[in-house]
Short mmCIF file of C-alpha atoms and ligand atoms in Angstrom, two decimals:
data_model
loop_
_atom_site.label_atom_id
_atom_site.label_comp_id
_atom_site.label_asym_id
_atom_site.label_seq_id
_atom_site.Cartn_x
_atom_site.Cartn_y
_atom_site.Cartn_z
CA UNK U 1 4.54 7.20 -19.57
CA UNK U 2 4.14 3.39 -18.87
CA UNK U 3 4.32 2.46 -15.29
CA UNK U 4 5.89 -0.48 -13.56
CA UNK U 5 2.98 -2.36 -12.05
CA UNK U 6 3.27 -3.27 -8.27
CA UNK U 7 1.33 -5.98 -6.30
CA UNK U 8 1.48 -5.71 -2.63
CA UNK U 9 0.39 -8.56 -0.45
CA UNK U 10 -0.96 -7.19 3.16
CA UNK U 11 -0.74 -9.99 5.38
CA UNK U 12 -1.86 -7.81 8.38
CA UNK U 13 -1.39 -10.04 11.95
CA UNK U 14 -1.45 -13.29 10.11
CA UNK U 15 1.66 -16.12 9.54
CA UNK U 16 3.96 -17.18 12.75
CA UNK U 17 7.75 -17.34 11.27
CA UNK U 18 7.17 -20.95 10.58
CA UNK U 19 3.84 -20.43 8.83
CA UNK U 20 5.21 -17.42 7.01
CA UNK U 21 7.96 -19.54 5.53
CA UNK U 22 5.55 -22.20 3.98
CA UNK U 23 3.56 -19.48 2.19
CA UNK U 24 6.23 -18.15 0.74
CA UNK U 25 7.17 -21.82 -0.38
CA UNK U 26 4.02 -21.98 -2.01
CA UNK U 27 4.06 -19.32 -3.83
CA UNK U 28 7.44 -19.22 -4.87
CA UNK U 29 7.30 -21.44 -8.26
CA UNK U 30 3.73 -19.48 -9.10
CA UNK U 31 4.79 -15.64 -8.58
CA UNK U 32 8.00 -15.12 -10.95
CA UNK U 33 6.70 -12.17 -13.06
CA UNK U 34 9.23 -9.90 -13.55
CA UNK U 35 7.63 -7.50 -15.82
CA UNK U 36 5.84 -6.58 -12.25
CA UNK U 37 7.08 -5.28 -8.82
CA UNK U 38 6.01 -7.85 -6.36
CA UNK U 39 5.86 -6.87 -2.23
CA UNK U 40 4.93 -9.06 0.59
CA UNK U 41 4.74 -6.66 3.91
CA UNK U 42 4.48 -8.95 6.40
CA UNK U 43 4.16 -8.64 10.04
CA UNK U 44 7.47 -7.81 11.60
CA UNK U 45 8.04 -11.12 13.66
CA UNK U 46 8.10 -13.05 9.80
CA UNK U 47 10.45 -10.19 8.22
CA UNK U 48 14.01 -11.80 8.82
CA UNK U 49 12.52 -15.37 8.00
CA UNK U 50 10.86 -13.75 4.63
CA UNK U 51 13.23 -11.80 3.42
CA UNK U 52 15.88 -14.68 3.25
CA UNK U 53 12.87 -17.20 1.86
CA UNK U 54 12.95 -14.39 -1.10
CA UNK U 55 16.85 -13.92 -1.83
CA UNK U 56 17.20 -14.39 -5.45
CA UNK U 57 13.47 -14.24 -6.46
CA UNK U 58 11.99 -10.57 -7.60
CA UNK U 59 9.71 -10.39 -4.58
CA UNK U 60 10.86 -7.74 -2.31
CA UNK U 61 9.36 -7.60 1.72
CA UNK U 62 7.40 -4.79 3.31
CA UNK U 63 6.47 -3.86 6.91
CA UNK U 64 2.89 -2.71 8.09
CA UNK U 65 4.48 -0.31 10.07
CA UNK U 66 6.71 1.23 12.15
CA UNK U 67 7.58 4.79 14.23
CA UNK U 68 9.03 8.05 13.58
CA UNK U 69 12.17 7.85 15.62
CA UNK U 70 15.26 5.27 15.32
CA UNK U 71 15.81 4.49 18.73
CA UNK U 72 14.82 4.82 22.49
CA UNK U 73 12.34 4.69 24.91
CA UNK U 74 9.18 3.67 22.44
CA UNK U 75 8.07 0.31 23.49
CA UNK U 76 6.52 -1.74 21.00
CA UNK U 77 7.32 0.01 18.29
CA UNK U 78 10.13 -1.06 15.57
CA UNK U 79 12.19 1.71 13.76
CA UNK U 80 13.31 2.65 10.10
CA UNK U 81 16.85 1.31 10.38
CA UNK U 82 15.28 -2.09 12.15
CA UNK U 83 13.46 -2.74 9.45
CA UNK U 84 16.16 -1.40 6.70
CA UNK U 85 18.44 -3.79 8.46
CA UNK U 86 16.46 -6.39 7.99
CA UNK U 87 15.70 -6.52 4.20
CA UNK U 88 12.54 -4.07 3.90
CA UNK U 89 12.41 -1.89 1.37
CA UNK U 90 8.56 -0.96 1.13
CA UNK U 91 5.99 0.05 4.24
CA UNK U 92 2.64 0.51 4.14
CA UNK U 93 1.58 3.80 6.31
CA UNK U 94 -1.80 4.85 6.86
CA UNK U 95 -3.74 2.05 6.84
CA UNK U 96 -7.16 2.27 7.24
CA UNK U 97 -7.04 -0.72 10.20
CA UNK U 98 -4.15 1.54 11.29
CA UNK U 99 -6.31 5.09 11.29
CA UNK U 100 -9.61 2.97 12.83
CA UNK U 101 -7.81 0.47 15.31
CA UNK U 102 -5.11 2.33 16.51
CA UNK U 103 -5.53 5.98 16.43
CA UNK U 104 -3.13 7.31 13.62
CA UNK U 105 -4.16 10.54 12.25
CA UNK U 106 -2.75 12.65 9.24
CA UNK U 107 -0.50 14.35 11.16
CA UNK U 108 1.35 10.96 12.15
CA UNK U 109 0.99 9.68 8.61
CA UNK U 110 2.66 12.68 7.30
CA UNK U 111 5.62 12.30 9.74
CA UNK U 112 5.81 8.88 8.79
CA UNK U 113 5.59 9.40 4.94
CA UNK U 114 8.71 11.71 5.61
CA UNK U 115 10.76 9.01 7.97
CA UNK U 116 9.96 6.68 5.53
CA UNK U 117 11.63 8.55 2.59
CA UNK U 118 14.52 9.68 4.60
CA UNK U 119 15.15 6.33 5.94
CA UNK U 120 14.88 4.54 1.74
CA UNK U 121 12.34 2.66 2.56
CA UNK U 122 9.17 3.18 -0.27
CA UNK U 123 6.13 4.25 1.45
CA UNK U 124 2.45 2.76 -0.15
CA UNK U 125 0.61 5.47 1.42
CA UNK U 126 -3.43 4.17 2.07
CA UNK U 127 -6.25 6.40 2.04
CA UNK U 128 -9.97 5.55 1.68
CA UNK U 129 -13.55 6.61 2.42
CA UNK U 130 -15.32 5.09 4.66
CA UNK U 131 -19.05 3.73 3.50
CA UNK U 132 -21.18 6.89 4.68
CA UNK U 133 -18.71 9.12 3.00
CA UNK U 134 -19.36 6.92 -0.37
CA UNK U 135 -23.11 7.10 0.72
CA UNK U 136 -22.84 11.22 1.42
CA UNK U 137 -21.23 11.31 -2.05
CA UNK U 138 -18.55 13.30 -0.42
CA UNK U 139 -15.49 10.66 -0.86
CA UNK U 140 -13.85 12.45 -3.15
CA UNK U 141 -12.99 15.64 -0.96
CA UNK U 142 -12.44 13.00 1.67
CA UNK U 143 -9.57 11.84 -0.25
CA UNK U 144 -8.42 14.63 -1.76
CA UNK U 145 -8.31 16.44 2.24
CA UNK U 146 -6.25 12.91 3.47
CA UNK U 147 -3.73 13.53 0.23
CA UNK U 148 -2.67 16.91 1.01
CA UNK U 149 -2.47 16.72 4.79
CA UNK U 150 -0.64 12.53 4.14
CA UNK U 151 1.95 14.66 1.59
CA UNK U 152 2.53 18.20 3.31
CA UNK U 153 6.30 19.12 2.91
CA UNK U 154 6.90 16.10 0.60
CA UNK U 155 9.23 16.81 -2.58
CA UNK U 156 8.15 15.99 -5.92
CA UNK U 157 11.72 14.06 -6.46
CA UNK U 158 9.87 11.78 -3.86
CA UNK U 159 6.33 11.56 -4.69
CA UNK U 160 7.30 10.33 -7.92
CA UNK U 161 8.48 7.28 -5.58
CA UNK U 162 5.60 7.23 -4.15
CA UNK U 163 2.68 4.12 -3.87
CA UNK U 164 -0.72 5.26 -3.03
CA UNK U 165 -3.39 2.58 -2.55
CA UNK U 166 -7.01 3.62 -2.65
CA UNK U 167 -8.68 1.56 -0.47
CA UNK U 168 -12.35 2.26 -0.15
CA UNK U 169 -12.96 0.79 3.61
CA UNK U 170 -16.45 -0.76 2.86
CA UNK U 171 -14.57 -2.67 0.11
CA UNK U 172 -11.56 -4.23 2.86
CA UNK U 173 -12.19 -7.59 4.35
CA UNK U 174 -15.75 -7.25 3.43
CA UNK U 175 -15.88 -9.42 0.09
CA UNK U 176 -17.56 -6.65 -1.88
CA UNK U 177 -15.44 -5.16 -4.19
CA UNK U 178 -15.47 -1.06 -5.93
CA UNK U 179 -16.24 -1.74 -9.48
CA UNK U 180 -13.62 -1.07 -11.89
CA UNK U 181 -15.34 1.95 -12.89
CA UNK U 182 -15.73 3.13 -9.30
CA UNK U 183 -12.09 2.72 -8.33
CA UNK U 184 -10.77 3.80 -11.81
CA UNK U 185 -12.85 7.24 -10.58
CA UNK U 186 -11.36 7.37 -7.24
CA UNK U 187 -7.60 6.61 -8.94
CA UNK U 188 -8.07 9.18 -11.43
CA UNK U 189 -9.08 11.57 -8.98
CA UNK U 190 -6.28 11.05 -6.79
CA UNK U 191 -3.61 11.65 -10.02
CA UNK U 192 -5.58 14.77 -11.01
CA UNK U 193 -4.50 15.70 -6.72
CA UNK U 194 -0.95 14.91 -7.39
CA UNK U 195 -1.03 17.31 -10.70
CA UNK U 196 -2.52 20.16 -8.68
CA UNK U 197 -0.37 19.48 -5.40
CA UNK U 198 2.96 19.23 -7.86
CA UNK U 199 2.65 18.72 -11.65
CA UNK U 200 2.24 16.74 -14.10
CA UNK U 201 5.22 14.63 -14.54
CA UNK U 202 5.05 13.82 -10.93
CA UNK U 203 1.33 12.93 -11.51
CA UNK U 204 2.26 10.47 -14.28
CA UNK U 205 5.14 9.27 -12.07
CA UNK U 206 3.55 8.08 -8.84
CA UNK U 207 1.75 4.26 -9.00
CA UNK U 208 -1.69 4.34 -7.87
CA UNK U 209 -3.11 0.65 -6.73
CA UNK U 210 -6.30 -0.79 -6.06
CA UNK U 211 -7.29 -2.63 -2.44
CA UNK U 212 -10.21 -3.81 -0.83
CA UNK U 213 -11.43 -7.51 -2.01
CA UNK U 214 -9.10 -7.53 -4.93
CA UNK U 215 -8.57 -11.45 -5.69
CA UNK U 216 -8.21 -13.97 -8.61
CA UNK U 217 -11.58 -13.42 -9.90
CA UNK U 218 -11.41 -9.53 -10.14
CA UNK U 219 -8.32 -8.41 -10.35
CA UNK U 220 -7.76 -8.42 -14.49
CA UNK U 221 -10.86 -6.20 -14.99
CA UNK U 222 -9.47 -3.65 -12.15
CA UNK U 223 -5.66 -3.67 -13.16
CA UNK U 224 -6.92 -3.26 -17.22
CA UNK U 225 -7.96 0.70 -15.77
CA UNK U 226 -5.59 3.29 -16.78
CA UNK U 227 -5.03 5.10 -13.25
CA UNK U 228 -4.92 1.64 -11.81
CA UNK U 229 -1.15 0.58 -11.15
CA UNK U 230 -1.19 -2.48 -9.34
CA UNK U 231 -3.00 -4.05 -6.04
CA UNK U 232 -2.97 -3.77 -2.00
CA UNK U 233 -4.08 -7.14 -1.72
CA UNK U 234 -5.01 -8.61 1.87
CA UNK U 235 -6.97 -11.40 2.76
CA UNK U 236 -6.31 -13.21 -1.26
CA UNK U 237 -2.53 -12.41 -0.61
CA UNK U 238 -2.30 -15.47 1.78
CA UNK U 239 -3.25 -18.38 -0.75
CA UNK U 240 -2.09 -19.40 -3.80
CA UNK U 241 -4.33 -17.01 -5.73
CA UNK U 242 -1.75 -13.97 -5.18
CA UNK U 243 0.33 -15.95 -7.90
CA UNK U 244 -2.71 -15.12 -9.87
CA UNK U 245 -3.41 -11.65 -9.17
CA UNK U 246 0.47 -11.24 -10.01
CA UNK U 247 -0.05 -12.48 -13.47
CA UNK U 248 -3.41 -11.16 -14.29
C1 PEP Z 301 -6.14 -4.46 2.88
O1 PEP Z 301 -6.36 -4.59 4.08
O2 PEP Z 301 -5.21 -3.74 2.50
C2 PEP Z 301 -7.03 -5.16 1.95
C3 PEP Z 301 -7.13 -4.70 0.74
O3 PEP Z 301 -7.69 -6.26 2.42
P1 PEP Z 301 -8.65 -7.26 1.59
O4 PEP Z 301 -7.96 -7.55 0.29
O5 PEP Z 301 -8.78 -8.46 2.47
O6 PEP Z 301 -9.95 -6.53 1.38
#
């Protein structure tokens, strides 16, 4: 089965509105691939601006994150509907800034997961070791433990939907990127989890990208791996050079 490829820019808490506009400028003449799915999740002050920057281009807009429930007393959070209103269709849960910063834990992530996929928005589900799990050569089981617990009570009708991202988190932010080989590993490992969990149609179903330091340089070698479906990108997705990583 051949797999759409998906790049995902992760701007994280970076662009005002009027900032986010100009980026999108930028890269609007540069990222018109259509042969690839194309995401910018963007912080939620930028998504109205974004999403209308985008009308008629391929690019569709993600959030970074958002709660359980669709209304009430939950301040500072943003809801399913908000951001279905608004012209999201993909949102990345359980980031590893996300897990680290702010406390999530599996049990949130799977709640989300669910919200997200009874809400239509597409989830790009994050997991990663962190760099004493890679050194304990445990990472793995690591993943393989955040999988199961991340999917619990998920159909396969909607893991096929699914976007993981294997995001090692010595590789995010950090400049060093997994090898090919090492993230291939990881992103075979985590299909071979999907088989066992459902089967193997859902297996060969669900997209399985790359982040942590993926940029203009790299990203060819990473995206030429079999398991590997496409990129989380972060810091590279705020310059020009996501045009590149999109047509790598
Ligand atoms: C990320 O945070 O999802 C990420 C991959 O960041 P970077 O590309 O900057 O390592």
């Amino acid at each position: 089965m051949s797999r759409r490829r998906i790049i995902a820019g992760n701007w994280k808490m970076n662009k005002t509105p009027a900032e986010a506009a100009e980026l999108v400028a930028l890269l609007k003449d540069k990222v018109v691939n259509d042969a690839v799915d194309v995401v910018y999740c963007v912080p939620s002050i930028d998504i109205t601006t974004v999403a209308e920057a985008v009308k008629g281009t391929n690019v569709k807009v993600g959030a970074q994150n958002f709660y359980i429930e669709d209304k009430g007393a939950f301040t500072g959070e943003i809801s399913a509907p908000m951001l279905k209103e608004a012209g999201v269709s993909y949102i990345i849960i359980g980031h590893s800034e996300r897990r680290d910063i702010f406390g999530e834990n599996d049990i949130l992530i799977n709640q989300k997961v669910k919200k997200a996929f009874a809400s239509g928005l597409n989830p790009i589900l994050c997991c990663g070791e962190s760099l004493a799990l890679r050194k304990a050569g445990t990472y793995c089981e690591w993943i393989k433990r955040q999988i199961t617990w991340d999917l619990s009570g998920i159909s396969a009708d909607d893991v096929k939907k699914l976007v993981i991202a294997y995001e090692p988190i010595w590789a995010i932010g950090t400049g060093e990127t997994a090898t090919a080989d090492q993230a291939q590993e990881v992103c075979h490992m985590i299909r071979e989890t999907i088989a066992e969990l459902y089967d193997s149609a859902t297996a060969e179903a669900v997209r399985i990208q790359y982040g942590g330091s993926m940029n203009a340089a790299n990203a060819a070698e990473l995206l030429a791996k079999e398991d590997i479906d496409g990129g989380l990108i972060g810091g590279a997705s705020l310059k020009a050079d996501f045009a590149q990583i999109v047509n790598a």
